[in-house]
Amino acid sequence: MAGLDKRVSTYEEALAGLTDGMTVLAGGFGLCGIPENLIAEIRRRGVKDLTVVSNNCGVDGFGLGVLLEDRQIRKMIASYVGENALFEKQLLNGELEVELTPQGTLAEKMRAGGAGIPAFYTATGYGTPVAEGKEVREIDGRHYILEHAIRGDFAIVKGWKADHFGNVMYRHTAQNFNPLAATAGKITVVEVEEIVEPGELEPSQIHTPGIYVDRIIQGSFEKRIEKRTLRD
């Protein structure tokens, strides 16, 4: 980051410094609010052996699914295999290391990483395979497992609007994991639909303050529907 103006003009510049073996946090839920152009740039760069942290892994042929096609992901930390047949196949064949994490725990692991909290106790997962190998503590008669926070080398995020300073607004349910991921990256890159002049965003409507954001870029988006349901 150079100065207060976080804008970059190309996706190549947006992901400058991303190399093999890094950990990438990706916002989005299904195909809602995913940083699709940043994902496409990761594919174009051809970096390998990535650990990717996201609720799920897109779908076949779109979103994070394209990184599976090129075998760029070594490990996936997610809460949901979702609609991605290739994700399921690579998992079952032992070609992809997967750490399935309860959804709320995954959200809290990112939130804690952004807040500087190294670990926390949660009752979620106690007595299940999720708890295997983890520290267990009894508090007020209930058992809890210790979960460690997550931070990433890069966080890639999809916003709705941002100003030059990197203050970001998300639109409706596209907030999902995006604000959490944005706080937990050593380098946080946000792609948005519109960049406005400083002062145009209502301060009370800003979801991610610019202090967390290193680079912003304006893009255009396909906004696919993950699963279309029709009624007769």
PDB file of C-alpha atoms in Angstrom, residues 5-126:
ATOM      1  CA  ASP A   5      -5.328   5.825  -2.211  1.00  0.00           C
ATOM      2  CA  LYS A   6      -5.770   2.043  -2.427  1.00  0.00           C
ATOM      3  CA  ARG A   7      -6.864   1.881  -6.078  1.00  0.00           C
ATOM      4  CA  VAL A   8      -5.045  -0.333  -8.583  1.00  0.00           C
ATOM      5  CA  SER A   9      -5.830  -0.465 -12.278  1.00  0.00           C
ATOM      6  CA  THR A  10      -5.102  -4.101 -13.220  1.00  0.00           C
ATOM      7  CA  TYR A  11      -5.773  -7.488 -11.682  1.00  0.00           C
ATOM      8  CA  GLU A  12      -2.128  -8.351 -12.156  1.00  0.00           C
ATOM      9  CA  GLU A  13      -1.236  -5.440  -9.878  1.00  0.00           C
ATOM     10  CA  ALA A  14      -4.025  -6.373  -7.474  1.00  0.00           C
ATOM     11  CA  LEU A  15      -2.459  -9.765  -6.758  1.00  0.00           C
ATOM     12  CA  ALA A  16       1.199  -8.774  -7.009  1.00  0.00           C
ATOM     13  CA  GLY A  17       3.224 -10.844  -4.557  1.00  0.00           C
ATOM     14  CA  LEU A  18       1.018 -13.942  -4.605  1.00  0.00           C
ATOM     15  CA  THR A  19       3.289 -16.984  -4.863  1.00  0.00           C
ATOM     16  CA  ASP A  20       3.187 -20.773  -4.562  1.00  0.00           C
ATOM     17  CA  GLY A  21       2.315 -22.252  -1.188  1.00  0.00           C
ATOM     18  CA  MET A  22       0.481 -19.232   0.215  1.00  0.00           C
ATOM     19  CA  THR A  23      -2.782 -19.225   2.161  1.00  0.00           C
ATOM     20  CA  VAL A  24      -5.665 -17.375   0.511  1.00  0.00           C
ATOM     21  CA  LEU A  25      -8.878 -16.416   2.300  1.00  0.00           C
ATOM     22  CA  ALA A  26     -11.795 -16.023  -0.102  1.00  0.00           C
ATOM     23  CA  GLY A  27     -15.095 -14.321   0.665  1.00  0.00           C
ATOM     24  CA  GLY A  28     -18.407 -15.478  -0.713  1.00  0.00           C
ATOM     25  CA  PHE A  29     -21.068 -18.088  -0.041  1.00  0.00           C
ATOM     26  CA  GLY A  30     -21.867 -20.425  -2.888  1.00  0.00           C
ATOM     27  CA  LEU A  31     -21.671 -18.040  -5.828  1.00  0.00           C
ATOM     28  CA  CYS A  32     -23.016 -15.060  -3.868  1.00  0.00           C
ATOM     29  CA  GLY A  33     -20.473 -12.332  -3.319  1.00  0.00           C
ATOM     30  CA  ILE A  34     -17.482 -14.232  -4.675  1.00  0.00           C
ATOM     31  CA  PRO A  35     -14.401 -12.340  -5.950  1.00  0.00           C
ATOM     32  CA  GLU A  36     -14.702 -14.016  -9.334  1.00  0.00           C
ATOM     33  CA  ASN A  37     -12.205 -11.850 -11.224  1.00  0.00           C
ATOM     34  CA  LEU A  38      -9.537 -12.169  -8.539  1.00  0.00           C
ATOM     35  CA  ILE A  39     -10.024 -15.937  -8.662  1.00  0.00           C
ATOM     36  CA  ALA A  40      -9.605 -15.818 -12.442  1.00  0.00           C
ATOM     37  CA  GLU A  41      -6.365 -13.881 -11.960  1.00  0.00           C
ATOM     38  CA  ILE A  42      -5.073 -16.537  -9.551  1.00  0.00           C
ATOM     39  CA  ARG A  43      -5.773 -19.102 -12.255  1.00  0.00           C
ATOM     40  CA  ARG A  44      -4.007 -17.002 -14.873  1.00  0.00           C
ATOM     41  CA  ARG A  45      -0.937 -16.613 -12.667  1.00  0.00           C
ATOM     42  CA  GLY A  46      -0.689 -20.398 -12.309  1.00  0.00           C
ATOM     43  CA  VAL A  47       0.396 -20.381  -8.658  1.00  0.00           C
ATOM     44  CA  LYS A  48       0.313 -23.836  -7.056  1.00  0.00           C
ATOM     45  CA  ASP A  49       0.112 -25.577  -3.683  1.00  0.00           C
ATOM     46  CA  LEU A  50      -2.315 -23.022  -2.281  1.00  0.00           C
ATOM     47  CA  THR A  51      -4.243 -23.403   0.940  1.00  0.00           C
ATOM     48  CA  VAL A  52      -7.635 -21.822   0.332  1.00  0.00           C
ATOM     49  CA  VAL A  53     -10.034 -20.920   3.122  1.00  0.00           C
ATOM     50  CA  SER A  54     -13.633 -20.365   2.048  1.00  0.00           C
ATOM     51  CA  ASN A  55     -17.118 -21.551   2.949  1.00  0.00           C
ATOM     52  CA  ASN A  56     -17.140 -23.792  -0.129  1.00  0.00           C
ATOM     53  CA  CYS A  57     -15.259 -24.198  -3.383  1.00  0.00           C
ATOM     54  CA  GLY A  58     -17.559 -22.715  -5.996  1.00  0.00           C
ATOM     55  CA  VAL A  59     -19.056 -24.952  -8.661  1.00  0.00           C
ATOM     56  CA  ASP A  60     -17.637 -26.896 -11.548  1.00  0.00           C
ATOM     57  CA  GLY A  61     -16.158 -24.429 -14.003  1.00  0.00           C
ATOM     58  CA  PHE A  62     -16.745 -21.253 -11.986  1.00  0.00           C
ATOM     59  CA  GLY A  63     -15.514 -19.547  -8.855  1.00  0.00           C
ATOM     60  CA  LEU A  64     -12.894 -21.429  -6.865  1.00  0.00           C
ATOM     61  CA  GLY A  65     -13.808 -24.513  -8.876  1.00  0.00           C
ATOM     62  CA  VAL A  66     -11.549 -23.337 -11.697  1.00  0.00           C
ATOM     63  CA  LEU A  67      -8.539 -23.578  -9.376  1.00  0.00           C
ATOM     64  CA  LEU A  68      -9.392 -27.209  -8.685  1.00  0.00           C
ATOM     65  CA  GLU A  69      -9.422 -27.884 -12.426  1.00  0.00           C
ATOM     66  CA  ASP A  70      -5.813 -26.719 -12.717  1.00  0.00           C
ATOM     67  CA  ARG A  71      -4.729 -28.491  -9.498  1.00  0.00           C
ATOM     68  CA  GLN A  72      -3.686 -25.194  -7.928  1.00  0.00           C
ATOM     69  CA  ILE A  73      -5.196 -25.942  -4.512  1.00  0.00           C
ATOM     70  CA  ARG A  74      -3.308 -28.296  -2.203  1.00  0.00           C
ATOM     71  CA  LYS A  75      -5.548 -27.866   0.853  1.00  0.00           C
ATOM     72  CA  MET A  76      -9.095 -26.585   1.240  1.00  0.00           C
ATOM     73  CA  ILE A  77     -10.469 -25.384   4.584  1.00  0.00           C
ATOM     74  CA  ALA A  78     -14.235 -25.182   4.146  1.00  0.00           C
ATOM     75  CA  SER A  79     -17.566 -26.002   5.728  1.00  0.00           C
ATOM     76  CA  TYR A  80     -19.373 -27.323   2.676  1.00  0.00           C
ATOM     77  CA  VAL A  81     -18.461 -29.418  -0.348  1.00  0.00           C
ATOM     78  CA  GLY A  82     -21.483 -27.914  -2.090  1.00  0.00           C
ATOM     79  CA  GLU A  83     -22.443 -28.376  -5.721  1.00  0.00           C
ATOM     80  CA  ASN A  84     -18.898 -29.022  -6.912  1.00  0.00           C
ATOM     81  CA  ALA A  85     -18.508 -32.573  -8.229  1.00  0.00           C
ATOM     82  CA  LEU A  86     -14.768 -32.118  -8.860  1.00  0.00           C
ATOM     83  CA  PHE A  87     -14.241 -31.010  -5.253  1.00  0.00           C
ATOM     84  CA  GLU A  88     -15.989 -34.170  -4.062  1.00  0.00           C
ATOM     85  CA  LYS A  89     -14.013 -36.362  -6.478  1.00  0.00           C
ATOM     86  CA  GLN A  90     -10.624 -34.949  -5.490  1.00  0.00           C
ATOM     87  CA  LEU A  91     -11.528 -35.269  -1.808  1.00  0.00           C
ATOM     88  CA  LEU A  92     -12.614 -38.906  -2.083  1.00  0.00           C
ATOM     89  CA  ASN A  93      -9.593 -39.804  -4.259  1.00  0.00           C
ATOM     90  CA  GLY A  94      -7.147 -38.291  -1.780  1.00  0.00           C
ATOM     91  CA  GLU A  95      -5.948 -35.738  -4.336  1.00  0.00           C
ATOM     92  CA  LEU A  96      -7.010 -32.771  -2.212  1.00  0.00           C
ATOM     93  CA  GLU A  97      -6.438 -32.231   1.488  1.00  0.00           C
ATOM     94  CA  VAL A  98      -9.685 -30.995   3.029  1.00  0.00           C
ATOM     95  CA  GLU A  99     -10.317 -29.697   6.520  1.00  0.00           C
ATOM     96  CA  LEU A 100     -14.086 -29.619   6.955  1.00  0.00           C
ATOM     97  CA  THR A 101     -15.023 -27.056   9.592  1.00  0.00           C
ATOM     98  CA  PRO A 102     -18.446 -26.185  11.025  1.00  0.00           C
ATOM     99  CA  GLN A 103     -19.688 -23.038   9.338  1.00  0.00           C
ATOM    100  CA  GLY A 104     -19.960 -20.881  12.449  1.00  0.00           C
ATOM    101  CA  THR A 105     -16.562 -22.065  13.639  1.00  0.00           C
ATOM    102  CA  LEU A 106     -15.014 -21.184  10.283  1.00  0.00           C
ATOM    103  CA  ALA A 107     -16.514 -17.699  10.464  1.00  0.00           C
ATOM    104  CA  GLU A 108     -15.222 -17.227  14.001  1.00  0.00           C
ATOM    105  CA  LYS A 109     -11.745 -18.514  13.086  1.00  0.00           C
ATOM    106  CA  MET A 110     -11.472 -15.745  10.489  1.00  0.00           C
ATOM    107  CA  ARG A 111     -13.018 -13.126  12.754  1.00  0.00           C
ATOM    108  CA  ALA A 112     -10.595 -14.071  15.529  1.00  0.00           C
ATOM    109  CA  GLY A 113      -7.667 -13.898  13.119  1.00  0.00           C
ATOM    110  CA  GLY A 114      -8.640 -10.379  12.156  1.00  0.00           C
ATOM    111  CA  ALA A 115      -9.140  -9.344  15.786  1.00  0.00           C
ATOM    112  CA  GLY A 116      -5.758 -10.642  16.956  1.00  0.00           C
ATOM    113  CA  ILE A 117      -7.281 -13.458  19.020  1.00  0.00           C
ATOM    114  CA  PRO A 118      -5.073 -16.549  18.611  1.00  0.00           C
ATOM    115  CA  ALA A 119      -7.628 -19.199  19.613  1.00  0.00           C
ATOM    116  CA  PHE A 120     -11.005 -19.717  21.262  1.00  0.00           C
ATOM    117  CA  TYR A 121     -13.105 -22.444  22.846  1.00  0.00           C
ATOM    118  CA  THR A 122     -16.367 -23.635  21.297  1.00  0.00           C
ATOM    119  CA  ALA A 123     -18.783 -26.444  22.097  1.00  0.00           C
ATOM    120  CA  THR A 124     -19.447 -26.992  18.387  1.00  0.00           C
ATOM    121  CA  GLY A 125     -17.963 -30.282  17.242  1.00  0.00           C
ATOM    122  CA  TYR A 126     -17.274 -31.770  20.661  1.00  0.00           C
TER     123      TYR A 126
END
